PDB file of N, CA and C in Angstrom:
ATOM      1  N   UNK A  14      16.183 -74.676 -79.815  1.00 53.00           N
ATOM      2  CA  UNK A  14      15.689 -75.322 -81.027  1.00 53.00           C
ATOM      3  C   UNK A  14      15.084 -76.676 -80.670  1.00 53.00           C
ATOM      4  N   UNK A  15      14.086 -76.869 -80.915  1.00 61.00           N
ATOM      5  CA  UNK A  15      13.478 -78.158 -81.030  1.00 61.00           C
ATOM      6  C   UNK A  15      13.822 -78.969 -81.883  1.00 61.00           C
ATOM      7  N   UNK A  16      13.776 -80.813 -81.194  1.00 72.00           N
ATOM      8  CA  UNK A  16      14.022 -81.470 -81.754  1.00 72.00           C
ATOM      9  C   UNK A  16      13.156 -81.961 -82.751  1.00 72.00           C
ATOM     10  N   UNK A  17      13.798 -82.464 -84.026  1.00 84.00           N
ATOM     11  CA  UNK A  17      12.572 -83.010 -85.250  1.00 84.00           C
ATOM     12  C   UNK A  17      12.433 -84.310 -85.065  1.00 84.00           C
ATOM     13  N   UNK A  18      13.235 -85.187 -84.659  1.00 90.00           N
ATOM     14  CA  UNK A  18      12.988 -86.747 -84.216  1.00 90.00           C
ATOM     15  C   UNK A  18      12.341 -87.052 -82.598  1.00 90.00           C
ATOM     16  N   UNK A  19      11.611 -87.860 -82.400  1.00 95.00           N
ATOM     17  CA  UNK A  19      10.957 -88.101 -81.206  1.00 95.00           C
ATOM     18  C   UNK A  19      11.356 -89.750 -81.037  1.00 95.00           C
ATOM     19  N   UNK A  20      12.364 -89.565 -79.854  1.00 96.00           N
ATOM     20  CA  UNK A  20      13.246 -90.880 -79.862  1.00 96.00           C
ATOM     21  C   UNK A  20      12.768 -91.204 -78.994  1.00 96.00           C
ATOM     22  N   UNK A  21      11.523 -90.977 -78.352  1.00 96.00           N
ATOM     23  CA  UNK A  21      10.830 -92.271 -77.566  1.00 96.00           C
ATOM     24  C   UNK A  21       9.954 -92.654 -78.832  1.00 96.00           C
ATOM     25  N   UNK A  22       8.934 -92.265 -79.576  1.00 97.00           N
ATOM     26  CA  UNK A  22       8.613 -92.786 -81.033  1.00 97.00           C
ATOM     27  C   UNK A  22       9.430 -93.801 -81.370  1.00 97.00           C
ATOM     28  N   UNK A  23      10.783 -93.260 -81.980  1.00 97.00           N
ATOM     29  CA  UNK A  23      11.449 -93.641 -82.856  1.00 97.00           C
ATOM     30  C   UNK A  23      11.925 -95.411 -82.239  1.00 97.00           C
ATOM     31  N   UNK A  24      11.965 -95.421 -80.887  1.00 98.00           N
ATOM     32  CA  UNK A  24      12.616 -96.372 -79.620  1.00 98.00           C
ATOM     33  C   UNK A  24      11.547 -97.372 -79.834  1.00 98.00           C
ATOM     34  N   UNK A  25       9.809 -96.979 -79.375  1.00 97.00           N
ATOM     35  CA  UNK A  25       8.809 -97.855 -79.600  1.00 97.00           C
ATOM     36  C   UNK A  25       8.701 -98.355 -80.724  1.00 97.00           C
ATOM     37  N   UNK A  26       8.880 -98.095 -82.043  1.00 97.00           N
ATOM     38  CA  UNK A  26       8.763 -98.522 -83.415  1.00 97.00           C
ATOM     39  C   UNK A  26       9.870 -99.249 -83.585  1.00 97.00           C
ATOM     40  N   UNK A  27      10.901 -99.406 -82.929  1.00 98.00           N
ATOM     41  CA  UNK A  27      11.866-100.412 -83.031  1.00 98.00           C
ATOM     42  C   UNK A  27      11.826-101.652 -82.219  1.00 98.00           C
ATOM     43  N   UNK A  28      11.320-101.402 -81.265  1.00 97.00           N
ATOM     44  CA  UNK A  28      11.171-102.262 -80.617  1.00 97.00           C
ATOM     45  C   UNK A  28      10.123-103.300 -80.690  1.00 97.00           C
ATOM     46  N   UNK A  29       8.516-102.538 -81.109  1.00 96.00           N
ATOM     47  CA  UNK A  29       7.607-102.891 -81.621  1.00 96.00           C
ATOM     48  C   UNK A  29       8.122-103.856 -82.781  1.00 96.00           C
ATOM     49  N   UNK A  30       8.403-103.842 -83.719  1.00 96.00           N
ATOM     50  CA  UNK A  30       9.157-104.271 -85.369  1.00 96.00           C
ATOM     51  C   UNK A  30      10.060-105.621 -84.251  1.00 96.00           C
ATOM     52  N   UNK A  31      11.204-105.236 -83.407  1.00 96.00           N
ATOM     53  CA  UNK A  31      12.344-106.284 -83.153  1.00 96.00           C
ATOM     54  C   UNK A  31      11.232-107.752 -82.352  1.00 96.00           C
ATOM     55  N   UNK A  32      10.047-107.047 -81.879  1.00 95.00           N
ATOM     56  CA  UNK A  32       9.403-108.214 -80.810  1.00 95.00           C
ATOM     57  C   UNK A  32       8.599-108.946 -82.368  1.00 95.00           C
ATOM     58  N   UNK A  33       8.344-108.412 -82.686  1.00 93.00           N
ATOM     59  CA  UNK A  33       7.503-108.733 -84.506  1.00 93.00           C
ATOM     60  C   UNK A  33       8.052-109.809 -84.993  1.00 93.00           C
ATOM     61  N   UNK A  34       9.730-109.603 -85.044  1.00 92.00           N
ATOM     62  CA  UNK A  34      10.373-110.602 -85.818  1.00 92.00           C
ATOM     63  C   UNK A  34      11.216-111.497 -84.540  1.00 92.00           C
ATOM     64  N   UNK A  35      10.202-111.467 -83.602  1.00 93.00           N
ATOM     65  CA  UNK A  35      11.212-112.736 -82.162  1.00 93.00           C
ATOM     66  C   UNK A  35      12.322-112.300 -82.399  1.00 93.00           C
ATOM     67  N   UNK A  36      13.063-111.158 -81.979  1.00 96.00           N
ATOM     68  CA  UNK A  36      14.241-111.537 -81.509  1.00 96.00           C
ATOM     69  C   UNK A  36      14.510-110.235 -80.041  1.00 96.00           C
ATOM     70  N   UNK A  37      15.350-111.153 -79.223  1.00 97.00           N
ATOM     71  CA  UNK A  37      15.351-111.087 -77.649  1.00 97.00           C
ATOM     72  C   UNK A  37      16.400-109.042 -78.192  1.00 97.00           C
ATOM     73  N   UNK A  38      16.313-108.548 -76.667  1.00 97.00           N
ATOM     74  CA  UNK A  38      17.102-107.450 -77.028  1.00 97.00           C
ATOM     75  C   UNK A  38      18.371-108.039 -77.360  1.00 97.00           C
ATOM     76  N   UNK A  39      19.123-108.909 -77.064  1.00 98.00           N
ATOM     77  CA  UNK A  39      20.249-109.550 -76.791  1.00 98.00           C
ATOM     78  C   UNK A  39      21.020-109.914 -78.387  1.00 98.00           C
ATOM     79  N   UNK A  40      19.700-110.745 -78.936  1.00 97.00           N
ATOM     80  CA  UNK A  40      19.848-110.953 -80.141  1.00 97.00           C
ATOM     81  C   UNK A  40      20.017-110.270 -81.232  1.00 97.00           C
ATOM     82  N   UNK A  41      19.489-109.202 -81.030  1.00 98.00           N
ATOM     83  CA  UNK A  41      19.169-108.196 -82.526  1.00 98.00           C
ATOM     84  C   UNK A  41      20.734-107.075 -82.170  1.00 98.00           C
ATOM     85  N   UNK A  42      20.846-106.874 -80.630  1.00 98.00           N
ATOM     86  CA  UNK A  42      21.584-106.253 -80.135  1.00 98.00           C
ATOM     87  C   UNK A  42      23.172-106.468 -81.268  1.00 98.00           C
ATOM     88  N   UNK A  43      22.863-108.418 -81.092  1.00 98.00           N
ATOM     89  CA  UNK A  43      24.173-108.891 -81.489  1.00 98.00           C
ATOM     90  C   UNK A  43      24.321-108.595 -83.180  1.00 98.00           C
ATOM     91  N   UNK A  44      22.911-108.574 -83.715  1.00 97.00           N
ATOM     92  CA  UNK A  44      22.540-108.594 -84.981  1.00 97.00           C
ATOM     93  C   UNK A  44      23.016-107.274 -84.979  1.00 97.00           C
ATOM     94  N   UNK A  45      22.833-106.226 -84.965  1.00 98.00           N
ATOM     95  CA  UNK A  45      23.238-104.788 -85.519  1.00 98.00           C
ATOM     96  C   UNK A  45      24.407-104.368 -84.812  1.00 98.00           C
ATOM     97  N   UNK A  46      25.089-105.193 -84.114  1.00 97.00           N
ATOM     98  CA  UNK A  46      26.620-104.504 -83.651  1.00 97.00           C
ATOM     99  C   UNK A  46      27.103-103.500 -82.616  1.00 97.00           C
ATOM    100  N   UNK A  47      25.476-103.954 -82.048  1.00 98.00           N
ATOM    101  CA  UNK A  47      25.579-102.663 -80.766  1.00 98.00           C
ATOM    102  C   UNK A  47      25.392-103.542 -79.241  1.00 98.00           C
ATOM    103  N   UNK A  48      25.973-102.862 -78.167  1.00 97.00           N
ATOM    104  CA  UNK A  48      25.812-103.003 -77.058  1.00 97.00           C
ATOM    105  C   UNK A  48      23.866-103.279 -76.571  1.00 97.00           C
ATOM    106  N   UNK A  49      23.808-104.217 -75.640  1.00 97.00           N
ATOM    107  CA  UNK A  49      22.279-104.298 -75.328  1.00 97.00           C
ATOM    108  C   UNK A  49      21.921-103.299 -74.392  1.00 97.00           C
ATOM    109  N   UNK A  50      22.798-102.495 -73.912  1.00 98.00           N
ATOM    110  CA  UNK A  50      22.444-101.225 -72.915  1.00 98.00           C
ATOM    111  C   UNK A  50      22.244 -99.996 -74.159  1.00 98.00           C
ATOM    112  N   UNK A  51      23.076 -99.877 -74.710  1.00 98.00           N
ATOM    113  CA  UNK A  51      22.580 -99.174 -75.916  1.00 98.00           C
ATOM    114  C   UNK A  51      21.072 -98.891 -76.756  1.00 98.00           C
ATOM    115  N   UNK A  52      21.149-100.678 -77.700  1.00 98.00           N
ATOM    116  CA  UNK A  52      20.362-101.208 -77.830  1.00 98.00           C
ATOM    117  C   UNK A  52      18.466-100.567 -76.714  1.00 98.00           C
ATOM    118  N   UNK A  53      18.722-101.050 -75.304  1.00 98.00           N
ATOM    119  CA  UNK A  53      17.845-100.553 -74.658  1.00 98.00           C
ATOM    120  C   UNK A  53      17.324 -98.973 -74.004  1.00 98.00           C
ATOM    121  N   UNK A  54      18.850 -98.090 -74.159  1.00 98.00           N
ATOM    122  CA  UNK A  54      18.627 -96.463 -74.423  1.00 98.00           C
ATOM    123  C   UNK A  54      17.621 -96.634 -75.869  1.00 98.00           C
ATOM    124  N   UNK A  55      18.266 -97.258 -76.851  1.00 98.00           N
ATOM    125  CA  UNK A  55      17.225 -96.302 -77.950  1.00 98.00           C
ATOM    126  C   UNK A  55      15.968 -96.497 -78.192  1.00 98.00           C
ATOM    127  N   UNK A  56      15.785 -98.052 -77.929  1.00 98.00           N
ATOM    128  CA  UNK A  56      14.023 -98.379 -77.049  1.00 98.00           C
ATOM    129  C   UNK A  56      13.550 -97.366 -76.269  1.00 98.00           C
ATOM    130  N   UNK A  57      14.148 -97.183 -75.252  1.00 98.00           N
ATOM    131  CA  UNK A  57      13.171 -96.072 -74.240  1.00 98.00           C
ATOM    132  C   UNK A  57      13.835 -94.811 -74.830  1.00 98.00           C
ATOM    133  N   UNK A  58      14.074 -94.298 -75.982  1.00 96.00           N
ATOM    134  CA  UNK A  58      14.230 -93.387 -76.280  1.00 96.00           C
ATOM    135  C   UNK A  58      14.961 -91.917 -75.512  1.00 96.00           C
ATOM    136  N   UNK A  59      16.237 -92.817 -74.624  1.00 96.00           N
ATOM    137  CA  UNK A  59      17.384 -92.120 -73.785  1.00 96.00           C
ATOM    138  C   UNK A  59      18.443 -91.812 -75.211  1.00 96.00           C
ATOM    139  N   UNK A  60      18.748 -92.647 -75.681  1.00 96.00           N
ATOM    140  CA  UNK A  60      19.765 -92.360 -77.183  1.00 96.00           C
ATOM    141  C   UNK A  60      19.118 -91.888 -78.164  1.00 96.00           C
ATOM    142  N   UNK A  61      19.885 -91.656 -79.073  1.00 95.00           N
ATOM    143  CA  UNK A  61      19.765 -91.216 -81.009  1.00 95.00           C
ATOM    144  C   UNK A  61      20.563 -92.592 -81.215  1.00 95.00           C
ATOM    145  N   UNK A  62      20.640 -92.758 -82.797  1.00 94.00           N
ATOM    146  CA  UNK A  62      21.424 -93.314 -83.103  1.00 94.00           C
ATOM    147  C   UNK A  62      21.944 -92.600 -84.484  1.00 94.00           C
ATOM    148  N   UNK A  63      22.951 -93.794 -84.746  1.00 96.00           N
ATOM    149  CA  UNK A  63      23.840 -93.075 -86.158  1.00 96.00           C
ATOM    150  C   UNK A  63      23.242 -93.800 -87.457  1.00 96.00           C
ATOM    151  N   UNK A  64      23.247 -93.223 -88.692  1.00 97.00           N
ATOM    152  CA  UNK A  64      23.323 -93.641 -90.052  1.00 97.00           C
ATOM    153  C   UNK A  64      23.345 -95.207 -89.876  1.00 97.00           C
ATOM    154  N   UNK A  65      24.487 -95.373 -89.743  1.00 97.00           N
ATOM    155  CA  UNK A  65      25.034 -96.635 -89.484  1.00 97.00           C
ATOM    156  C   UNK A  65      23.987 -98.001 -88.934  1.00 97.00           C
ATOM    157  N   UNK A  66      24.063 -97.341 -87.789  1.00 97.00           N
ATOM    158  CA  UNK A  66      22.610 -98.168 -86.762  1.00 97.00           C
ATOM    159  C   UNK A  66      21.982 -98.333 -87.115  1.00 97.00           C
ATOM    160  N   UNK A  67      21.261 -96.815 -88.104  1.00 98.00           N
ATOM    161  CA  UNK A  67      20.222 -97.004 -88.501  1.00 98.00           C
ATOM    162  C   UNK A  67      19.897 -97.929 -89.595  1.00 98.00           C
ATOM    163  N   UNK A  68      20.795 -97.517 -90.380  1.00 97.00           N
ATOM    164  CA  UNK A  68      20.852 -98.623 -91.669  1.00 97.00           C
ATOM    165  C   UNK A  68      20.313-100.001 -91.378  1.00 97.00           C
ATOM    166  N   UNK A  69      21.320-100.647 -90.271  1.00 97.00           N
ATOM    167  CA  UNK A  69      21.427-102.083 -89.963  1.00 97.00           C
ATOM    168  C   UNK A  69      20.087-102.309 -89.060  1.00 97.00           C
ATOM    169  N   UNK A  70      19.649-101.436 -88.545  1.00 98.00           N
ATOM    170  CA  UNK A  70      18.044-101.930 -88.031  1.00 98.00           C
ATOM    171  C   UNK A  70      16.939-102.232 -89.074  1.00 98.00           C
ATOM    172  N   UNK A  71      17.131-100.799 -89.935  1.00 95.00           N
ATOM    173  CA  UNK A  71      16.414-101.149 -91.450  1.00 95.00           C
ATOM    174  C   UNK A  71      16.566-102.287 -91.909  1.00 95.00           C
ATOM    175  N   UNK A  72      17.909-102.937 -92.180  1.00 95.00           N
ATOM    176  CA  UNK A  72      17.924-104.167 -92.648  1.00 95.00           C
ATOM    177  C   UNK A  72      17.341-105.529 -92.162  1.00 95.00           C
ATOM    178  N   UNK A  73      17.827-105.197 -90.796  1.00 96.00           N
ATOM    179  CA  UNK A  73      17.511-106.387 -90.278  1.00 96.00           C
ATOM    180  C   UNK A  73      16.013-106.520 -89.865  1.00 96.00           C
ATOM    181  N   UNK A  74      15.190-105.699 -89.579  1.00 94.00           N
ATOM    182  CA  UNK A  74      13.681-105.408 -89.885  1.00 94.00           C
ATOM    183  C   UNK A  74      13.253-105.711 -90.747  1.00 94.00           C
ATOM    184  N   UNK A  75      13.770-105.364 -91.732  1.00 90.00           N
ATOM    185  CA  UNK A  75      13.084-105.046 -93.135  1.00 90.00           C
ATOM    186  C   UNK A  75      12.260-104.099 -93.158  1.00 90.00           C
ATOM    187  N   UNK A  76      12.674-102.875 -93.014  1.00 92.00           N
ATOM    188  CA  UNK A  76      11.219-101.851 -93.020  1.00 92.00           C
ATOM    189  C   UNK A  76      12.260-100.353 -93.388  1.00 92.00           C
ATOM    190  N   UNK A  77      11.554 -99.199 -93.623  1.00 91.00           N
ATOM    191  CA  UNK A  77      12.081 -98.261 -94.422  1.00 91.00           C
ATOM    192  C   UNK A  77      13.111 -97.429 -92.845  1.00 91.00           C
ATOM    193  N   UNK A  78      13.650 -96.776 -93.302  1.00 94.00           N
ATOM    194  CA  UNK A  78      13.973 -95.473 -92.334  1.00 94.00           C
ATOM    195  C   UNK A  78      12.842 -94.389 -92.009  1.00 94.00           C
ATOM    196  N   UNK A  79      12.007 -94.222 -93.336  1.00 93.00           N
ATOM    197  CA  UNK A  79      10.746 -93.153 -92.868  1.00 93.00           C
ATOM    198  C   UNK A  79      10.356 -93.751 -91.778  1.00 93.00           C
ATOM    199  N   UNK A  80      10.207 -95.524 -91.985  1.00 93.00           N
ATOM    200  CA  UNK A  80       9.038 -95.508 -91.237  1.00 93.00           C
ATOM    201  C   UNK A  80       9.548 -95.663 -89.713  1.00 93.00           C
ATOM    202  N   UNK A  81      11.017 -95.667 -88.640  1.00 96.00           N
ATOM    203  CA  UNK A  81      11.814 -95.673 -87.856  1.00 96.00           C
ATOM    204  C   UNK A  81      11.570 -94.532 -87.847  1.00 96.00           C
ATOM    205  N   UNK A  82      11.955 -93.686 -88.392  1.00 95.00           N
ATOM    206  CA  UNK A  82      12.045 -92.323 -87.786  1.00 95.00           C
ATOM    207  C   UNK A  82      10.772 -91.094 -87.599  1.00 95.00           C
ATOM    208  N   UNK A  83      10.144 -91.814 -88.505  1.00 93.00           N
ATOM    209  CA  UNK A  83       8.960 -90.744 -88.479  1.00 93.00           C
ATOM    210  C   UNK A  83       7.450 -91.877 -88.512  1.00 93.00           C
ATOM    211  N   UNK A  84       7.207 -92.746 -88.075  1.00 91.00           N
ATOM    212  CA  UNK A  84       6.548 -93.486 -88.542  1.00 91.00           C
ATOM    213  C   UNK A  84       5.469 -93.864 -89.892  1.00 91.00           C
ATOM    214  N   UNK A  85       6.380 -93.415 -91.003  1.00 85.00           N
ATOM    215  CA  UNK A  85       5.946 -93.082 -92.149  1.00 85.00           C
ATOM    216  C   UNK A  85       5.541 -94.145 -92.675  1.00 85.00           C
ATOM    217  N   UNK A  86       4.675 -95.603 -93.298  1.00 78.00           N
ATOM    218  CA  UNK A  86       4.550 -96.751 -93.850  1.00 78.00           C
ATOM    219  C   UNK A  86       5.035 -96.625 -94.778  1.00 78.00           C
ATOM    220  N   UNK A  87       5.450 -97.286 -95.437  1.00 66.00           N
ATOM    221  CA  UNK A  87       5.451 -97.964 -97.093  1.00 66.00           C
ATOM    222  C   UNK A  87       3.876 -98.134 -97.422  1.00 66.00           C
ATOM    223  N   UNK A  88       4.046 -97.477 -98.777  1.00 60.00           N
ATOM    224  CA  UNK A  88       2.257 -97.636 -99.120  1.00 60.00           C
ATOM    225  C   UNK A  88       1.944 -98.792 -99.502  1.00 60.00           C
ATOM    226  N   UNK A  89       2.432 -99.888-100.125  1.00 57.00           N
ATOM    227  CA  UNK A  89       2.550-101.256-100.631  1.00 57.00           C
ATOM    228  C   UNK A  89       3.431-102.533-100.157  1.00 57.00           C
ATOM    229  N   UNK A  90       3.563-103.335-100.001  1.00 63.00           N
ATOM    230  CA  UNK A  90       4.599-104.102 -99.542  1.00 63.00           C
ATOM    231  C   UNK A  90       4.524-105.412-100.671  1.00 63.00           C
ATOM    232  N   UNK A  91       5.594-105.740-101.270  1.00 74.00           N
ATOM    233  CA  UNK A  91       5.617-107.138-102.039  1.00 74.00           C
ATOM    234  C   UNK A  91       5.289-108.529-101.286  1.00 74.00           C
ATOM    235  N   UNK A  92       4.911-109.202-102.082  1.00 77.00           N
ATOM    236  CA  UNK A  92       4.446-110.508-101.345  1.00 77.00           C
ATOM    237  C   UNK A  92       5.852-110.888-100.571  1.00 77.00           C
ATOM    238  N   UNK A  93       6.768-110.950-101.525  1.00 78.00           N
ATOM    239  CA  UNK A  93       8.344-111.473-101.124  1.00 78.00           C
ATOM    240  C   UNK A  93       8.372-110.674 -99.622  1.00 78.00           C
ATOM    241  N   UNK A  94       8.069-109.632 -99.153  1.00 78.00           N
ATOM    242  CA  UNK A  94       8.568-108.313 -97.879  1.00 78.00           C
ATOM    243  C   UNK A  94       7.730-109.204 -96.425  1.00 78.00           C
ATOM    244  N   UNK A  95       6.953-109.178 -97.057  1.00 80.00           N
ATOM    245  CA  UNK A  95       5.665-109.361 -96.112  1.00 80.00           C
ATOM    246  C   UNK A  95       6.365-110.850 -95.653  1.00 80.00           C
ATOM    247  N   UNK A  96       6.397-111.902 -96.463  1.00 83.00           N
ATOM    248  CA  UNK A  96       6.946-113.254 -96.363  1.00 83.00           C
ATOM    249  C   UNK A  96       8.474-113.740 -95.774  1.00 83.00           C
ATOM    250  N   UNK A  97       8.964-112.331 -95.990  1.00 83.00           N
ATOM    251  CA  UNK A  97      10.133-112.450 -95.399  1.00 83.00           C
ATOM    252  C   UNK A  97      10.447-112.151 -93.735  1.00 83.00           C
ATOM    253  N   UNK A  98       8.995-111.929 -92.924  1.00 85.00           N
ATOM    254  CA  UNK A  98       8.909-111.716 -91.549  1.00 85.00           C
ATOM    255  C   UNK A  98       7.998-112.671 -91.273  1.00 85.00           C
ATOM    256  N   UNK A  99       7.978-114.206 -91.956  1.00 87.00           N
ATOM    257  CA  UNK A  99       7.437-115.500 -91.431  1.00 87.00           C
ATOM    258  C   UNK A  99       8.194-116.626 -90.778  1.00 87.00           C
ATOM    259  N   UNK A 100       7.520-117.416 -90.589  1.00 89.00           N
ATOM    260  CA  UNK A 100       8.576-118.592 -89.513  1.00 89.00           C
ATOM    261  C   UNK A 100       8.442-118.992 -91.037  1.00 89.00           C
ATOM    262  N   UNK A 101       9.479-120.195 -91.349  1.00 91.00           N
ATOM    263  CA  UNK A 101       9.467-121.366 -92.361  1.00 91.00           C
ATOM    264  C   UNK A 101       8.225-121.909 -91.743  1.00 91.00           C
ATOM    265  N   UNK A 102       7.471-122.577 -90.564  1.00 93.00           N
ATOM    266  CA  UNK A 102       6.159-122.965 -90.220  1.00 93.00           C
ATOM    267  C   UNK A 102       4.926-122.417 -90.830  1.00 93.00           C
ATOM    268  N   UNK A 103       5.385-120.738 -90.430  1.00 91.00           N
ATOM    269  CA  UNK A 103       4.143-120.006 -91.480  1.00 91.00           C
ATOM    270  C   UNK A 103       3.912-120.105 -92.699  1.00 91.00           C
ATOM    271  N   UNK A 104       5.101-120.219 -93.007  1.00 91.00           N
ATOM    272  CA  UNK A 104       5.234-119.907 -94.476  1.00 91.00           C
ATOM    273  C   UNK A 104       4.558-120.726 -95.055  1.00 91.00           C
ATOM    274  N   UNK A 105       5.262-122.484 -94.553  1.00 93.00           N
ATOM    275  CA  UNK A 105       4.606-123.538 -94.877  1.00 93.00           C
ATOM    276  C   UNK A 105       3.056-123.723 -94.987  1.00 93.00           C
ATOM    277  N   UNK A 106       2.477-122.862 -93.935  1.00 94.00           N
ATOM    278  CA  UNK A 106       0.997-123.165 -93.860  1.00 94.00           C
ATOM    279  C   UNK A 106       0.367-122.044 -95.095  1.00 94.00           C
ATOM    280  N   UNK A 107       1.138-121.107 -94.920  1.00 92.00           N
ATOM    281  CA  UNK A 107       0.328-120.053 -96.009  1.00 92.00           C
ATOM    282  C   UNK A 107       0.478-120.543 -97.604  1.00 92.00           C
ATOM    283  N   UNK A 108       1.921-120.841 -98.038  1.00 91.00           N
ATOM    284  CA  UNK A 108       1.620-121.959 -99.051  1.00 91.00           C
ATOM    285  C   UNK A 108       0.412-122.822 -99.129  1.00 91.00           C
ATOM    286  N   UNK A 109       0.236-123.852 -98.462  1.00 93.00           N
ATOM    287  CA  UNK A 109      -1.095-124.973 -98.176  1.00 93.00           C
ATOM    288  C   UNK A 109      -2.060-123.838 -98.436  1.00 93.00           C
ATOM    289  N   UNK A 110      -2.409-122.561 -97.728  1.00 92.00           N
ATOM    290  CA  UNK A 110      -3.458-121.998 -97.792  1.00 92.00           C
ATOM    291  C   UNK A 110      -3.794-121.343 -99.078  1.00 92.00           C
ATOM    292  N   UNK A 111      -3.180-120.657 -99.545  1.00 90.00           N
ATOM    293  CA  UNK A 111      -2.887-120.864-101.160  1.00 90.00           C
ATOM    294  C   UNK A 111      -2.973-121.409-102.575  1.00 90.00           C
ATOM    295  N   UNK A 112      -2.412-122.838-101.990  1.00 92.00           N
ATOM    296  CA  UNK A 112      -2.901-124.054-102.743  1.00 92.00           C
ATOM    297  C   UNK A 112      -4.293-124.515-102.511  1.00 92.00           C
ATOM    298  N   UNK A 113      -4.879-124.453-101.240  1.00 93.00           N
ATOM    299  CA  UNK A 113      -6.314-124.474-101.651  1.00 93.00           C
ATOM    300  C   UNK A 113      -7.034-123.969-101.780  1.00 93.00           C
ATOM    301  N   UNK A 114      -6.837-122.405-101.866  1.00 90.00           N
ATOM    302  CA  UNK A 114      -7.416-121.604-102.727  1.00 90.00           C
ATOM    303  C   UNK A 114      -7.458-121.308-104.116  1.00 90.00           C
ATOM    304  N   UNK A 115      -6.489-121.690-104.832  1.00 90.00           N
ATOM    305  CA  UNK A 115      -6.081-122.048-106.144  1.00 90.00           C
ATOM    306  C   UNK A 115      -6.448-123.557-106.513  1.00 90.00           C
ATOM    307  N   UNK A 116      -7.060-124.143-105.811  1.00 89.00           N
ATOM    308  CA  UNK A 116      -7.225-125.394-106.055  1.00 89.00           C
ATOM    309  C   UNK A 116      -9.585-125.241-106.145  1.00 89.00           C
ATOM    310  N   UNK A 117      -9.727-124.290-105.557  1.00 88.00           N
ATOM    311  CA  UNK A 117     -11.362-123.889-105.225  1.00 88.00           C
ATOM    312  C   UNK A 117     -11.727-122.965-106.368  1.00 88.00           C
ATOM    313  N   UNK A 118     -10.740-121.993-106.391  1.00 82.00           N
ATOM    314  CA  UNK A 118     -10.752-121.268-108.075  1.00 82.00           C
ATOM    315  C   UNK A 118     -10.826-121.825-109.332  1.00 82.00           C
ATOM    316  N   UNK A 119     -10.231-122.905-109.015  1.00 81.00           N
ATOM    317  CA  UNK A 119     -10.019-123.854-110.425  1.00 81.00           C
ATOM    318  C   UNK A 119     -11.861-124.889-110.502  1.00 81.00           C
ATOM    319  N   UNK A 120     -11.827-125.130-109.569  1.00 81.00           N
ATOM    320  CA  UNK A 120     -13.515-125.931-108.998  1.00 81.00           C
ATOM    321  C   UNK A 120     -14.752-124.513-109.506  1.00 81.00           C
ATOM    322  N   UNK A 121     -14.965-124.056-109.078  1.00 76.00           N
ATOM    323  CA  UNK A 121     -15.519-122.614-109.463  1.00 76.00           C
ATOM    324  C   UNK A 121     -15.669-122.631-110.973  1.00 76.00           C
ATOM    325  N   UNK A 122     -14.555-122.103-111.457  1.00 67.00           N
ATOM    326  CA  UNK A 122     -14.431-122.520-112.974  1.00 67.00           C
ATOM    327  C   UNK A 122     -15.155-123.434-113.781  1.00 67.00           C
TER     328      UNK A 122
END
């Protein structure tokens, strides 16, 4: 029987996402409660993981299980989702950027 998950996929899309949001294998390792040898099986797609794991990668990503396991997107993302994988630096600047765009809209007018 063939497998339906492709855990070198599933390994790159996590890993891809963990380098996204800076954090070292070490870190996220510590963040979801798993060993960093672990952690680095399910990157190179030597492991599966459990519910569990999975959950807490979802979380700590912020991104769905479709899209971990099958690389499925979310068709939309809220401003809040998107903003919540910024530095406070970014954030800061995209505010400013914002404000003077709302500030050129209003000029326009």
């Amino acid at each position: 029987m063939e497998d339906i998950l492709d855990k070198p996929e599933i390994g790159q899309r996590i890993r891809q996402l963990r380098h996204m949001h800076d954090f070292t294998q070490a870190e996220f390792a510590e963040l979801i409660d798993i060993s960093i040898n672990f952690l680095s099986e399910i990157e190179n797609g030597k492991k599966g993981l459990s519910q569990d794991t999975l959950a807490k990668i979802c979380r700590q990503l912020n991104t769905s299980a479709d899209y971990i396991l099958f690389g499925v997107k979310q068709k939309q993302s809220s401003l809040i989702e998107m903003a919540n994988i910024l530095t406070i630096e970014e954030l800061e600047t995209t505010i400013r950027y914002l404000e003077s765009l709302i500030q050129m809209k209003k000029i326009q007018i």
